[in-house]
CSV table of N, CA and C in Angstrom, one decimal:
chain,number,residue,atom,x,y,z
A,24,MET,N,-80.9,-7.0,-55.3
A,24,MET,CA,-80.2,-6.4,-54.9
A,24,MET,C,-80.5,-5.3,-54.0
A,25,PRO,N,-80.0,-5.1,-52.9
A,25,PRO,CA,-80.7,-4.0,-52.4
A,25,PRO,C,-81.5,-2.5,-53.7
A,26,LYS,N,-82.4,-1.6,-53.1
A,26,LYS,CA,-83.0,-0.6,-53.9
A,26,LYS,C,-81.9,0.3,-54.3
A,27,THR,N,-81.2,0.7,-53.4
A,27,THR,CA,-80.5,2.0,-53.6
A,27,THR,C,-78.8,1.8,-54.3
A,28,LEU,N,-78.5,1.0,-54.1
A,28,LEU,CA,-77.5,0.3,-55.2
A,28,LEU,C,-77.8,0.3,-56.1
A,29,THR,N,-79.5,-0.8,-56.5
A,29,THR,CA,-79.7,-0.2,-58.1
A,29,THR,C,-79.4,0.9,-58.6
A,30,ARG,N,-80.5,2.0,-57.9
A,30,ARG,CA,-80.4,3.1,-58.1
A,30,ARG,C,-78.8,4.0,-58.7
A,31,ARG,N,-78.0,3.6,-57.7
A,31,ARG,CA,-76.5,4.0,-57.9
A,31,ARG,C,-75.7,2.9,-59.3
A,32,LEU,N,-76.5,2.9,-59.5
A,32,LEU,CA,-75.4,1.3,-60.9
A,32,LEU,C,-74.4,2.2,-61.7
A,33,PRO,N,-75.4,3.2,-62.0
A,33,PRO,CA,-75.1,3.6,-63.2
A,33,PRO,C,-74.1,4.6,-63.1
A,34,ALA,N,-74.1,5.5,-62.3
A,34,ALA,CA,-73.4,6.4,-61.1
A,34,ALA,C,-72.2,5.2,-60.8
A,35,LEU,N,-72.4,4.0,-60.4
A,35,LEU,CA,-71.0,4.2,-59.5
A,35,LEU,C,-70.5,3.2,-61.5
A,36,ALA,N,-70.8,3.1,-62.5
A,36,ALA,CA,-70.1,1.9,-63.5
A,36,ALA,C,-69.4,3.7,-64.1
A,37,ALA,N,-70.3,4.5,-64.5
A,37,ALA,CA,-69.3,6.0,-64.8
A,37,ALA,C,-68.2,6.1,-63.7
A,38,LEU,N,-68.6,6.0,-63.2
A,38,LEU,CA,-67.5,6.4,-62.2
A,38,LEU,C,-66.2,6.1,-61.7
A,39,GLY,N,-66.6,4.2,-62.6
A,39,GLY,CA,-65.3,3.0,-62.6
A,39,GLY,C,-65.2,3.1,-63.5
A,40,ALA,N,-65.7,3.6,-64.9
A,40,ALA,CA,-64.8,4.1,-66.5
A,40,ALA,C,-64.3,5.2,-66.4
A,41,THR,N,-64.8,6.2,-66.0
A,41,THR,CA,-63.7,7.0,-64.7
A,41,THR,C,-62.4,7.3,-64.3
A,42,LEU,N,-62.2,6.8,-63.9
A,42,LEU,CA,-60.9,6.1,-62.9
A,42,LEU,C,-59.9,5.7,-63.5
A,43,ALA,N,-60.8,4.5,-64.6
A,43,ALA,CA,-60.2,3.8,-65.0
A,43,ALA,C,-59.5,4.2,-65.8
A,44,LEU,N,-59.9,4.7,-66.8
A,44,LEU,CA,-59.8,5.8,-68.2
A,44,LEU,C,-58.4,7.2,-67.3
A,45,CYS,N,-58.3,7.4,-66.0
A,45,CYS,CA,-57.4,8.8,-65.3
A,45,CYS,C,-56.5,7.9,-65.6
A,46,THR,N,-55.9,5.9,-65.7
A,46,THR,CA,-54.6,5.8,-65.5
A,46,THR,C,-54.4,4.9,-66.6
A,47,LEU,N,-55.0,6.0,-68.2
A,47,LEU,CA,-54.5,4.8,-68.9
A,47,LEU,C,-54.0,6.5,-69.8
A,48,PRO,N,-53.1,5.9,-71.0
A,48,PRO,CA,-53.3,6.8,-71.4
A,48,PRO,C,-53.2,7.3,-72.8
A,49,ALA,N,-53.2,8.6,-72.8
A,49,ALA,CA,-54.3,9.2,-73.5
A,49,ALA,C,-55.0,8.0,-75.4
A,50,HIS,N,-54.0,7.2,-75.3
A,50,HIS,CA,-54.3,6.7,-76.8
A,50,HIS,C,-54.7,5.1,-76.8
A,51,ALA,N,-54.6,5.3,-74.9
A,51,ALA,CA,-55.2,3.2,-75.8
A,51,ALA,C,-56.3,3.7,-74.8
A,52,GLN,N,-57.4,2.7,-75.4
A,52,GLN,CA,-58.0,2.2,-74.9
A,52,GLN,C,-59.2,0.6,-74.9
A,53,THR,N,-59.1,0.4,-74.0
A,53,THR,CA,-59.5,-0.5,-72.9
A,53,THR,C,-60.4,-0.4,-72.5
A,54,GLN,N,-61.2,-2.0,-72.2
A,54,GLN,CA,-62.1,-2.0,-70.9
A,54,GLN,C,-61.8,-2.1,-69.3
A,55,PRO,N,-62.3,-1.4,-68.5
A,55,PRO,CA,-62.1,-1.6,-67.6
A,55,PRO,C,-62.2,-2.5,-67.1
A,56,THR,N,-60.8,-3.5,-66.0
A,56,THR,CA,-60.6,-4.3,-65.6
A,56,THR,C,-61.0,-4.5,-64.4
A,57,PRO,N,-61.7,-5.4,-63.7
A,57,PRO,CA,-62.5,-6.0,-62.8
A,57,PRO,C,-61.7,-5.2,-61.1
A,58,GLU,N,-60.5,-5.5,-61.3
A,58,GLU,CA,-59.8,-4.3,-60.6
A,58,GLU,C,-59.9,-3.5,-60.3
A,59,MET,N,-59.7,-2.4,-61.5
A,59,MET,CA,-60.1,-1.0,-61.9
A,59,MET,C,-61.8,-0.7,-61.1
A,60,ARG,N,-62.7,-1.6,-61.5
A,60,ARG,CA,-64.0,-1.6,-60.8
A,60,ARG,C,-64.0,-1.4,-59.6
A,61,ALA,N,-63.6,-2.4,-58.6
A,61,ALA,CA,-63.1,-2.2,-57.6
A,61,ALA,C,-62.8,-1.2,-56.6
A,62,LYS,N,-61.9,-0.7,-57.8
A,62,LYS,CA,-60.8,0.2,-56.9
A,62,LYS,C,-62.0,1.7,-56.8
A,63,ALA,N,-62.9,1.7,-58.0
A,63,ALA,CA,-63.8,2.8,-58.6
A,63,ALA,C,-64.6,2.6,-57.6
A,64,TYR,N,-65.4,1.2,-56.9
A,64,TYR,CA,-65.7,1.7,-56.0
A,64,TYR,C,-66.1,1.7,-54.6
A,65,LYS,N,-64.5,1.6,-54.3
A,65,LYS,CA,-63.9,2.3,-53.2
A,65,LYS,C,-63.5,3.7,-52.8
A,66,VAL,N,-63.7,3.9,-53.9
A,66,VAL,CA,-63.6,5.6,-54.6
A,66,VAL,C,-64.6,6.0,-53.6
A,67,ILE,N,-65.8,5.9,-54.7
A,67,ILE,CA,-67.6,5.9,-54.7
A,67,ILE,C,-67.5,6.0,-53.5
A,68,ARG,N,-67.1,4.4,-52.7
A,68,ARG,CA,-68.0,4.5,-51.2
A,68,ARG,C,-67.3,5.2,-50.3
A,69,VAL,N,-66.0,5.2,-50.4
A,69,VAL,CA,-65.2,6.4,-49.4
A,69,VAL,C,-65.5,7.9,-49.5
A,70,CYS,N,-65.4,7.8,-50.7
A,70,CYS,CA,-65.5,9.6,-51.5
A,70,CYS,C,-66.5,10.2,-50.8
A,71,LYS,N,-67.6,9.3,-51.2
A,71,LYS,CA,-69.1,9.8,-51.7
A,71,LYS,C,-69.3,11.1,-50.8
A,72,ALA,N,-69.3,11.8,-49.5
A,72,ALA,CA,-69.1,13.1,-49.0
A,72,ALA,C,-68.1,14.2,-49.8
A,73,ASP,N,-66.9,13.8,-49.9
A,73,ASP,CA,-66.2,14.3,-51.0
A,73,ASP,C,-67.3,15.3,-51.9
A,74,ILE,N,-67.6,14.1,-53.0
A,74,ILE,CA,-67.9,13.6,-54.0
A,74,ILE,C,-69.5,14.7,-53.6
A,75,GLN,N,-69.5,14.6,-53.2
A,75,GLN,CA,-71.0,15.6,-52.9
A,75,GLN,C,-70.6,17.6,-52.5
A,76,ARG,N,-69.3,16.9,-51.5
A,76,ARG,CA,-69.6,18.3,-51.5
A,76,ARG,C,-68.4,19.5,-52.6
A,77,PHE,N,-67.3,18.9,-53.2
A,77,PHE,CA,-66.5,19.6,-54.0
A,77,PHE,C,-67.1,19.3,-55.1
A,78,CYS,N,-67.7,17.8,-56.1
A,78,CYS,CA,-68.4,17.8,-56.8
A,78,CYS,C,-69.3,17.7,-57.4
A,79,LYS,N,-70.2,18.2,-56.8
A,79,LYS,CA,-71.8,18.2,-56.9
A,79,LYS,C,-71.8,18.9,-58.0
A,80,GLY,N,-72.6,18.7,-59.6
A,80,GLY,CA,-73.1,19.1,-60.6
A,80,GLY,C,-72.1,18.7,-61.8
A,81,ILE,N,-71.0,17.7,-61.3
A,81,ILE,CA,-70.1,17.4,-62.0
A,81,ILE,C,-70.1,16.4,-62.9
A,82,GLU,N,-70.7,16.2,-64.7
A,82,GLU,CA,-71.2,15.5,-65.1
A,82,GLU,C,-70.2,13.9,-64.8
A,83,TYR,N,-71.1,12.8,-64.3
A,83,TYR,CA,-70.0,11.8,-65.0
A,83,TYR,C,-69.3,10.9,-66.2
A,84,GLY,N,-68.7,10.9,-66.3
A,84,GLY,CA,-67.8,10.5,-67.8
A,84,GLY,C,-65.8,11.2,-67.9
A,85,GLY,N,-65.2,10.7,-68.9
A,85,GLY,CA,-64.5,11.9,-68.8
A,85,GLY,C,-63.3,11.9,-68.0
A,86,GLY,N,-63.9,11.0,-66.8
A,86,GLY,CA,-62.4,11.2,-65.8
A,86,GLY,C,-62.6,12.8,-65.6
A,87,ARG,N,-63.6,13.3,-65.2
A,87,ARG,CA,-64.5,14.8,-64.7
A,87,ARG,C,-64.3,14.8,-62.8
A,88,VAL,N,-64.6,13.1,-62.3
A,88,VAL,CA,-64.7,13.5,-61.2
A,88,VAL,C,-63.7,12.7,-60.6
A,89,ALA,N,-63.0,12.5,-61.0
A,89,ALA,CA,-61.6,12.1,-60.6
A,89,ALA,C,-60.5,13.1,-60.5
A,90,GLN,N,-61.1,13.8,-62.0
A,90,GLN,CA,-60.4,15.2,-62.0
A,90,GLN,C,-60.6,16.1,-60.5
A,91,CYS,N,-61.9,16.0,-60.7
A,91,CYS,CA,-62.2,17.1,-59.8
A,91,CYS,C,-62.0,16.8,-58.1
A,92,LEU,N,-62.1,15.5,-57.4
A,92,LEU,CA,-61.1,15.2,-56.3
A,92,LEU,C,-60.3,15.6,-56.6
A,93,GLN,N,-59.0,15.5,-57.7
A,93,GLN,CA,-57.9,15.6,-57.5
A,93,GLN,C,-57.8,16.9,-57.3
A,94,GLN,N,-58.2,17.5,-57.7
A,94,GLN,CA,-58.0,19.1,-58.2
A,94,GLN,C,-58.1,19.4,-56.5
A,95,HIS,N,-58.9,19.2,-55.2
A,95,HIS,CA,-59.7,19.6,-54.4
A,95,HIS,C,-58.9,18.5,-52.9
A,96,GLU,N,-57.6,17.6,-54.0
A,96,GLU,CA,-56.8,16.8,-53.1
A,96,GLU,C,-56.8,17.4,-51.1
A,97,ALA,N,-56.2,18.8,-51.1
A,97,ALA,CA,-55.7,19.4,-49.5
A,97,ALA,C,-57.0,19.2,-48.8
A,98,SER,N,-58.3,19.0,-49.4
A,98,SER,CA,-59.1,19.5,-48.5
A,98,SER,C,-60.3,17.8,-48.2
A,99,VAL,N,-60.7,16.6,-49.1
A,99,VAL,CA,-61.2,15.8,-49.2
A,99,VAL,C,-60.3,14.8,-47.6
A,100,LYS,N,-60.9,14.5,-46.8
A,100,LYS,CA,-60.0,13.4,-45.8
A,100,LYS,C,-59.7,12.4,-46.3
A,101,PRO,N,-59.0,12.8,-45.7
A,101,PRO,CA,-57.7,11.5,-45.9
A,101,PRO,C,-57.5,10.2,-45.8
A,102,ASP,N,-59.1,9.3,-46.0
A,102,ASP,CA,-59.1,8.0,-46.5
A,102,ASP,C,-59.7,8.3,-47.8
A,103,CYS,N,-60.5,9.7,-48.1
A,103,CYS,CA,-60.8,9.1,-49.4
A,103,CYS,C,-59.2,9.5,-50.2
A,104,ARG,N,-58.7,10.9,-49.5
A,104,ARG,CA,-57.3,10.6,-50.5
A,104,ARG,C,-56.5,9.7,-50.7
A,105,THR,N,-56.3,8.9,-50.2
A,105,THR,CA,-56.2,7.4,-50.2
A,105,THR,C,-56.8,6.7,-51.0
A,106,ALA,N,-57.7,6.5,-51.0
A,106,ALA,CA,-58.6,5.7,-51.7
A,106,ALA,C,-58.0,5.9,-53.4
A,107,LEU,N,-58.7,7.1,-53.4
A,107,LEU,CA,-57.9,8.0,-55.0
A,107,LEU,C,-56.8,7.7,-55.8
A,108,SER,N,-55.9,8.2,-54.8
A,108,SER,CA,-54.3,7.9,-55.1
A,108,SER,C,-54.5,6.4,-55.6
A,109,GLU,N,-54.8,5.2,-55.3
A,109,GLU,CA,-54.6,4.1,-55.0
A,109,GLU,C,-55.9,3.3,-56.4
A,110,ALA,N,-56.7,3.7,-56.4
A,110,ALA,CA,-57.2,4.2,-57.7
A,110,ALA,C,-56.6,4.4,-58.8
A,111,VAL,N,-55.8,5.0,-59.1
A,111,VAL,CA,-54.6,5.8,-60.5
A,111,VAL,C,-53.2,5.1,-60.2
A,112,THR,N,-53.2,4.8,-59.1
A,112,THR,CA,-52.0,4.5,-59.5
A,112,THR,C,-52.6,2.6,-60.1
A,113,ASN,N,-50.8,2.3,-60.5
A,113,ASN,CA,-51.0,0.7,-61.4
A,113,ASN,C,-50.9,0.0,-60.2
């Protein structure tokens, strides 16, 4: 596994869980599915610059990064907006 990917895995996993939790009702407690993780990884890849620009310093977990991106939806790049929309819808 490439060294840069290894360093990013904790952040990717955290965002994956974050995005997965955004799609669940508050009372539901489930593990993210492989599909949810794939969508989250896509958001990380596509939205990397927007996350650094708008969400720098936001702690991963609890939906905070996804919420930050959604709050800046009008300003993020169109491809990021699309990836985020796909990740938070079923």
